[in-house]
Short mmCIF file of C-alpha atoms in Angstrom, two decimals:
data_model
loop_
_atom_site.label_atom_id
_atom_site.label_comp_id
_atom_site.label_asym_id
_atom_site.label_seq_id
_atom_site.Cartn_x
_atom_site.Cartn_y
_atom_site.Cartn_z
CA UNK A 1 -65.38 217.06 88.79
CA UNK A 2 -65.77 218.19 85.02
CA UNK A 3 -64.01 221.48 84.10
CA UNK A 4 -64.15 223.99 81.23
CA UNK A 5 -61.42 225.28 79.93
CA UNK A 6 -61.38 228.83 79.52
CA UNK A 7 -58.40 229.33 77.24
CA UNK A 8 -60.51 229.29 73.78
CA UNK A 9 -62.68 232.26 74.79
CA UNK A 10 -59.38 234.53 75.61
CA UNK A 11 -57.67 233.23 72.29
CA UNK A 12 -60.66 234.77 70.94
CA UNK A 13 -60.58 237.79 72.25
CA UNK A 14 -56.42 238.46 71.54
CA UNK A 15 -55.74 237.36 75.24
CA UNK A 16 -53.28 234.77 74.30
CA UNK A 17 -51.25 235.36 77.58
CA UNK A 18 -54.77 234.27 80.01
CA UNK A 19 -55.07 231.02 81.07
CA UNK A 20 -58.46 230.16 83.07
CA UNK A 21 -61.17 227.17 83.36
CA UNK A 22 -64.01 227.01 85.59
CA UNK A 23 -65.58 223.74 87.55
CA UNK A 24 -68.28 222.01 86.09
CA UNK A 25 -69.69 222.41 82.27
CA UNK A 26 -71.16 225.56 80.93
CA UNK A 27 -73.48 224.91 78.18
CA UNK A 28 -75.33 227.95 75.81
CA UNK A 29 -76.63 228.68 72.53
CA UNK A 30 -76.18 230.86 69.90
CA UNK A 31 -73.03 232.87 68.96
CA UNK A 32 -71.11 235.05 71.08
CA UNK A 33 -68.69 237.90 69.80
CA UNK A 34 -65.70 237.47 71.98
CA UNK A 35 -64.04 240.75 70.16
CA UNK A 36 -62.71 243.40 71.86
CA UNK A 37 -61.65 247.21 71.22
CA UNK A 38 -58.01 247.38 69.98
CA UNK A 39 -57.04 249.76 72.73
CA UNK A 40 -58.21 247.36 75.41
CA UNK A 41 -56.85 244.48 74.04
CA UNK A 42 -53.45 246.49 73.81
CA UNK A 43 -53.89 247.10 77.26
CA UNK A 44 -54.46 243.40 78.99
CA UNK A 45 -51.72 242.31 76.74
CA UNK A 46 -49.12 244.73 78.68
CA UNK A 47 -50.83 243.82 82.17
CA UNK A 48 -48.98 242.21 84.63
CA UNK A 49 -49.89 240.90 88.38
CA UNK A 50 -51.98 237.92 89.85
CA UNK A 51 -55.58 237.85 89.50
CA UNK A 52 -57.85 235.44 91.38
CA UNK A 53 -61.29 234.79 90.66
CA UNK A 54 -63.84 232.40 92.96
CA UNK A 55 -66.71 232.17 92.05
CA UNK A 56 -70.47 230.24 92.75
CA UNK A 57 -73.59 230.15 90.93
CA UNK A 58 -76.70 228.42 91.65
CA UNK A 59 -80.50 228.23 91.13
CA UNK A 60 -81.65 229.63 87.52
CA UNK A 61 -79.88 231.94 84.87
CA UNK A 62 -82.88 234.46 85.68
CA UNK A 63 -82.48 235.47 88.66
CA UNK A 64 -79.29 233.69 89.45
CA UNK A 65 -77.96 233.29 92.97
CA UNK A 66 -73.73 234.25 93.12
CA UNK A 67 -70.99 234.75 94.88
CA UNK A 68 -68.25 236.06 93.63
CA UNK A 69 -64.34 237.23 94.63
CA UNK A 70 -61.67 239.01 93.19
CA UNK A 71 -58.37 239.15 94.33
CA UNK A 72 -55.77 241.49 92.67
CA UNK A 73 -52.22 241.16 93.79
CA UNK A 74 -49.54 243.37 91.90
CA UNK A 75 -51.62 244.18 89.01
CA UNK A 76 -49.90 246.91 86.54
CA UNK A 77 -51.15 248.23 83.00
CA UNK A 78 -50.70 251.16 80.98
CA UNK A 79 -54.18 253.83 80.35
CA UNK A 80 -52.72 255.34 77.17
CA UNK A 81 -56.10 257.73 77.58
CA UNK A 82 -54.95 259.33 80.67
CA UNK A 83 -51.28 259.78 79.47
CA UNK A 84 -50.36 257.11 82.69
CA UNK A 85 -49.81 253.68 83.65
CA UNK A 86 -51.64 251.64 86.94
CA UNK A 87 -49.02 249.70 88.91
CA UNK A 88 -48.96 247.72 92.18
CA UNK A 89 -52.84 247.06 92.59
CA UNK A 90 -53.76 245.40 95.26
CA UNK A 91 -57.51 244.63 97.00
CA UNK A 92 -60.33 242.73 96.95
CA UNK A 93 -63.98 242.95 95.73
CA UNK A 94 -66.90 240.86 96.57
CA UNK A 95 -69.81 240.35 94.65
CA UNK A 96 -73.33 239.09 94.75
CA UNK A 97 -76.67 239.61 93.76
CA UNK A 98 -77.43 242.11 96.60
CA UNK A 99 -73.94 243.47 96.98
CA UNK A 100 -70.71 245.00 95.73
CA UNK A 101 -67.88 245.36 98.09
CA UNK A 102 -64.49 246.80 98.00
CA UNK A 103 -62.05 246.41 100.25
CA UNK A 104 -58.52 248.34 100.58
CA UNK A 105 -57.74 248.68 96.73
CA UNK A 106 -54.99 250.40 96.56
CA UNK A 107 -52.33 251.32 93.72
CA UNK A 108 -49.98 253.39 92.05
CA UNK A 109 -51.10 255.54 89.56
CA UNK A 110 -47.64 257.55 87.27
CA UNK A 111 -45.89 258.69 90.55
CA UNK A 112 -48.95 259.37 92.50
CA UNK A 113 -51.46 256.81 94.54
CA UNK A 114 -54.87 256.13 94.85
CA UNK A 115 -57.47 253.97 97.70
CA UNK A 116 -60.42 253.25 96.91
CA UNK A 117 -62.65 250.99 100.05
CA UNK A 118 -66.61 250.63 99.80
CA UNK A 119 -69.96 249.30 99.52
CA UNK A 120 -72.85 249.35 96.90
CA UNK A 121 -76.08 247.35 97.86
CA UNK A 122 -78.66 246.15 95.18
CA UNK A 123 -82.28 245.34 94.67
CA UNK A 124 -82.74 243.55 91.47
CA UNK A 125 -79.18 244.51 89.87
CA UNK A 126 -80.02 247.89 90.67
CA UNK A 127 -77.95 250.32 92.70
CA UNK A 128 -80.24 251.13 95.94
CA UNK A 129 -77.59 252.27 98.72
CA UNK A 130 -73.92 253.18 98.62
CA UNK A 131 -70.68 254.07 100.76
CA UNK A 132 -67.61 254.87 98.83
CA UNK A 133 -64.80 256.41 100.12
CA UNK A 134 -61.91 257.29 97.29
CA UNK A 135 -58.67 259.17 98.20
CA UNK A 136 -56.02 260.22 95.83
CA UNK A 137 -51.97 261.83 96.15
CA UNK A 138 -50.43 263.63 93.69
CA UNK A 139 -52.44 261.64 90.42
CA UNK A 140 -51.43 263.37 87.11
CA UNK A 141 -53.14 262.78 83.97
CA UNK A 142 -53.68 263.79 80.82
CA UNK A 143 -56.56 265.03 78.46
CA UNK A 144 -54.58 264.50 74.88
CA UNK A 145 -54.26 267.68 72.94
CA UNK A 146 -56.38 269.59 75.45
CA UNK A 147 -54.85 269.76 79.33
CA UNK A 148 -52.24 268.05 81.91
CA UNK A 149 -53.52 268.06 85.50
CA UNK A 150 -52.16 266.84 89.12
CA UNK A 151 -53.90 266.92 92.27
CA UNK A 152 -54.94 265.11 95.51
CA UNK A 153 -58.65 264.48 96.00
CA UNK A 154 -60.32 262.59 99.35
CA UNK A 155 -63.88 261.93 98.11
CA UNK A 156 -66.90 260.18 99.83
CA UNK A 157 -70.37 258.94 98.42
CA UNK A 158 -73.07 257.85 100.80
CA UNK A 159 -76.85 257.30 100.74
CA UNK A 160 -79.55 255.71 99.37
CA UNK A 161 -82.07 255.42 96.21
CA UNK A 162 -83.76 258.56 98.80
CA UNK A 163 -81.21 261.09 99.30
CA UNK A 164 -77.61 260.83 98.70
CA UNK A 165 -74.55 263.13 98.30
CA UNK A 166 -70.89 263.02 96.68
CA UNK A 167 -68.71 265.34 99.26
CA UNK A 168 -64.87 266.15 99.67
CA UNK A 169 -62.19 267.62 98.57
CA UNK A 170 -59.87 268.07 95.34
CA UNK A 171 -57.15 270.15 95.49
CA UNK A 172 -55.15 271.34 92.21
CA UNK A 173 -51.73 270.40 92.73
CA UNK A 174 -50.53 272.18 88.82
CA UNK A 175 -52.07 271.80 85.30
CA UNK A 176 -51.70 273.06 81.89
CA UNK A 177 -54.21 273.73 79.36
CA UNK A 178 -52.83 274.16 76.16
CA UNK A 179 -55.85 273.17 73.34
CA UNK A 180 -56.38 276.49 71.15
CA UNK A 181 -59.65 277.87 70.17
CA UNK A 182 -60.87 278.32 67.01
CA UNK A 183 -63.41 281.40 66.84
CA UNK A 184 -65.86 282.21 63.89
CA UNK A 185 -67.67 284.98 64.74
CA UNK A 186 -69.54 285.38 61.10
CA UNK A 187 -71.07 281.94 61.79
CA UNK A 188 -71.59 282.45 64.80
CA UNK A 189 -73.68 285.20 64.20
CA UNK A 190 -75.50 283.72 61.43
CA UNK A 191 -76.79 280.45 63.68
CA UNK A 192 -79.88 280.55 64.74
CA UNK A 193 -80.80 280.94 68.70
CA UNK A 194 -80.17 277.95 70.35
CA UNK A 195 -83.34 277.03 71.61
CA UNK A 196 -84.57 277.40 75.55
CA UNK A 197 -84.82 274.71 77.57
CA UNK A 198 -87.98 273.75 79.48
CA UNK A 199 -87.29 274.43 82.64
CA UNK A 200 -89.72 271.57 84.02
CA UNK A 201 -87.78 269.26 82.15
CA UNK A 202 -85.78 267.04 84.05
CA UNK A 203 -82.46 264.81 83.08
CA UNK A 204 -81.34 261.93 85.02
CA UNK A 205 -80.05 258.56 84.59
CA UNK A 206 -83.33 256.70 85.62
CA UNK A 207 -81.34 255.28 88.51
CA UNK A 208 -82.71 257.21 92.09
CA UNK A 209 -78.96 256.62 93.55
CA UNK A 210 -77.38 258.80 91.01
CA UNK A 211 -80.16 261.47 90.27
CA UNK A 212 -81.26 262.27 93.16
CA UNK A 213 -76.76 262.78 94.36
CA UNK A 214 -75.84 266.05 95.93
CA UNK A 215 -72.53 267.65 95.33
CA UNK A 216 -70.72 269.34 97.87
CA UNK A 217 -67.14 269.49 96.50
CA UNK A 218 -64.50 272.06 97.18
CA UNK A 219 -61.98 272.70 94.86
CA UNK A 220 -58.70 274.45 96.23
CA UNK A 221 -55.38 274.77 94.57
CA UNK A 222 -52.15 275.05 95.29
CA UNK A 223 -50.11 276.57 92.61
CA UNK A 224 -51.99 278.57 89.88
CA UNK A 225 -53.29 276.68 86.46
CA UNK A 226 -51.62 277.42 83.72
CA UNK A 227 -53.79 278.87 80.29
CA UNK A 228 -50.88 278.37 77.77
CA UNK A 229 -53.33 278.43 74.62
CA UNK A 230 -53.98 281.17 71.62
CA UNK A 231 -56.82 282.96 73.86
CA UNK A 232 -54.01 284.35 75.98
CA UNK A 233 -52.94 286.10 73.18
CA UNK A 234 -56.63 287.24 72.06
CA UNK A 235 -56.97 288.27 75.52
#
C-alpha cells in the first residue's frame, strides 16, 4: 500500500522530534502555512509520552465520513501560561463526524490531578448534545503578574442544543492575588458615561449548546484568599 510520509510537514512546523506517515497518498492544492506560535512550538518540543493516532476517511472531502482514535500514554509538557507542567496523561478519545468521545483521561497537573470522561454528539460539525464530567485535586496555577490559585473542582455538563446546564463544585483550596491597581480618579471623572446597554439585546455564541447553558456552581473555600496588593493599603 502507498504511504505518505509525514515528517516534512512537522519539519515545517519546528517539530523536528515527530515522526508520522499515513496509508495511501494525500494529494491538495495550493499552499499551506505549516507555522506555528513560538510558545506552542516551545511546548511540543519539551513533550514527552506515546501518542497513537488511527485514523479512516472515506466518501468526499465535503462531507467526509471518519473515524478517528487517539491514544495518549505518558504524555508530559510544560503550560508556561498557567505557571505548571502536564505529566502522566493517559486516555483515549474517539472521533467522528457525529461524535466526540472521551474516555478516562487522566493526568497530573504540578502536584495536583485531573479526570476528565465524556461525550459530545454532532449534527453537521456542530455541537447538539453533551455529557462531560471533569474532576480536579489540589490543581494550582497561575495568572502571571495578577494571582496564584489551588483548588479541587468536580464539574458536570449535560444536555442538549434545548436546555443544558454546567453544575458542581469548586472549592478554593488557597490563592494569592497580588496585581496592584492603578487609580485615576481625574480621568475617571472626566470620561464620558459609559453607555447603557439594551436590555433586549442578547449575546451568545450562535451555538444553542453553549447559550442556552445554565450555571449552577458553588464555590466554597477552605482557607481564606489572600489580597496582598496596594488596595489593602488604600483600604
Amino acid at each position: 500500500m502507498d504511504q505518505t510520509v509525514l515528517n516534512r510537514f512537522f519539519q515545517a512546523a519546528g517539530l523536528h522530534r515527530l515522526h508520522g506517515k499515513i496509508n495511501g497518498q494525500v494529494q491538495s492544492k495550493g499552499r499551506l502555512n505549516m507555522s506555528l506560535p513560538e510558545d506552542v512550538v516551545s511546548g511540543l518540543k519539551q513533550a514527552t509520552g506515546q501518542f497513537a493516532l488511527e485514523t479512516t476517511i472515506d466518501g468526499q472531502v465535503n462531507p467526509p465520513v471518519f473515524n478517528s482514535q487517539i491514544r495518549l500514554t505518558g504524555i508530559g509538557c510544560p503550560i508556561p501560561q498557567a505557571g505548571t507542567a502536564v505529566s502522566d496523561l493517559n486516555g483515549t478519545i474517539r472521533a467522528s463526524q457525529k461524535r466526540l468521545e472521551i474516555q478516562q483521561l487522566n493526568a497530573n497537573m504540578g502536584s495536583g490531578t485531573f479526570s476528565l470522561d465524556g461525550t459530545v454528539d454532532f449534527e453537521e460539525f456542530q455541537p447538539v448534545k453533551g455529557n462531560i464530567q471533569f474532576s480536579s485535586q489540589d490543581i494550582e496555577i497561575e495568572v502571571p503578574d495578577m494571582a496564584e490559585v489551588t483548588f479541587n473542582s468536580d464539574l458536570k455538563f449535560t444536555g442538549d442544543k434545548e436546555k443544558s446546564d454546567l453544575y458542581g463544585q469548586i472549592q478554593l483550596i488557597g490563592g494569592v492575588f497580588y496585581k496592584d491597581f492603578t487609580v485615576n480618579l481625574t480621568e475617571a471623572v472626566g470620561k464620558r458615561k459609559r453607555k447603557k446597554e439594551d436590555p433586549g439585546a442578547k449575546r451568545g455564541t450562535g451555538n444553542p449548546l453553549i447559550d442556552r447553558t445554565t450555571l449552577n456552581i458553588d464555590i466554597d473555600y477552605k482557607d481564606p484568599f489572600v489580597v496582598d496588593n496596594n488596595l489593602v493599603f488604600i483600604l
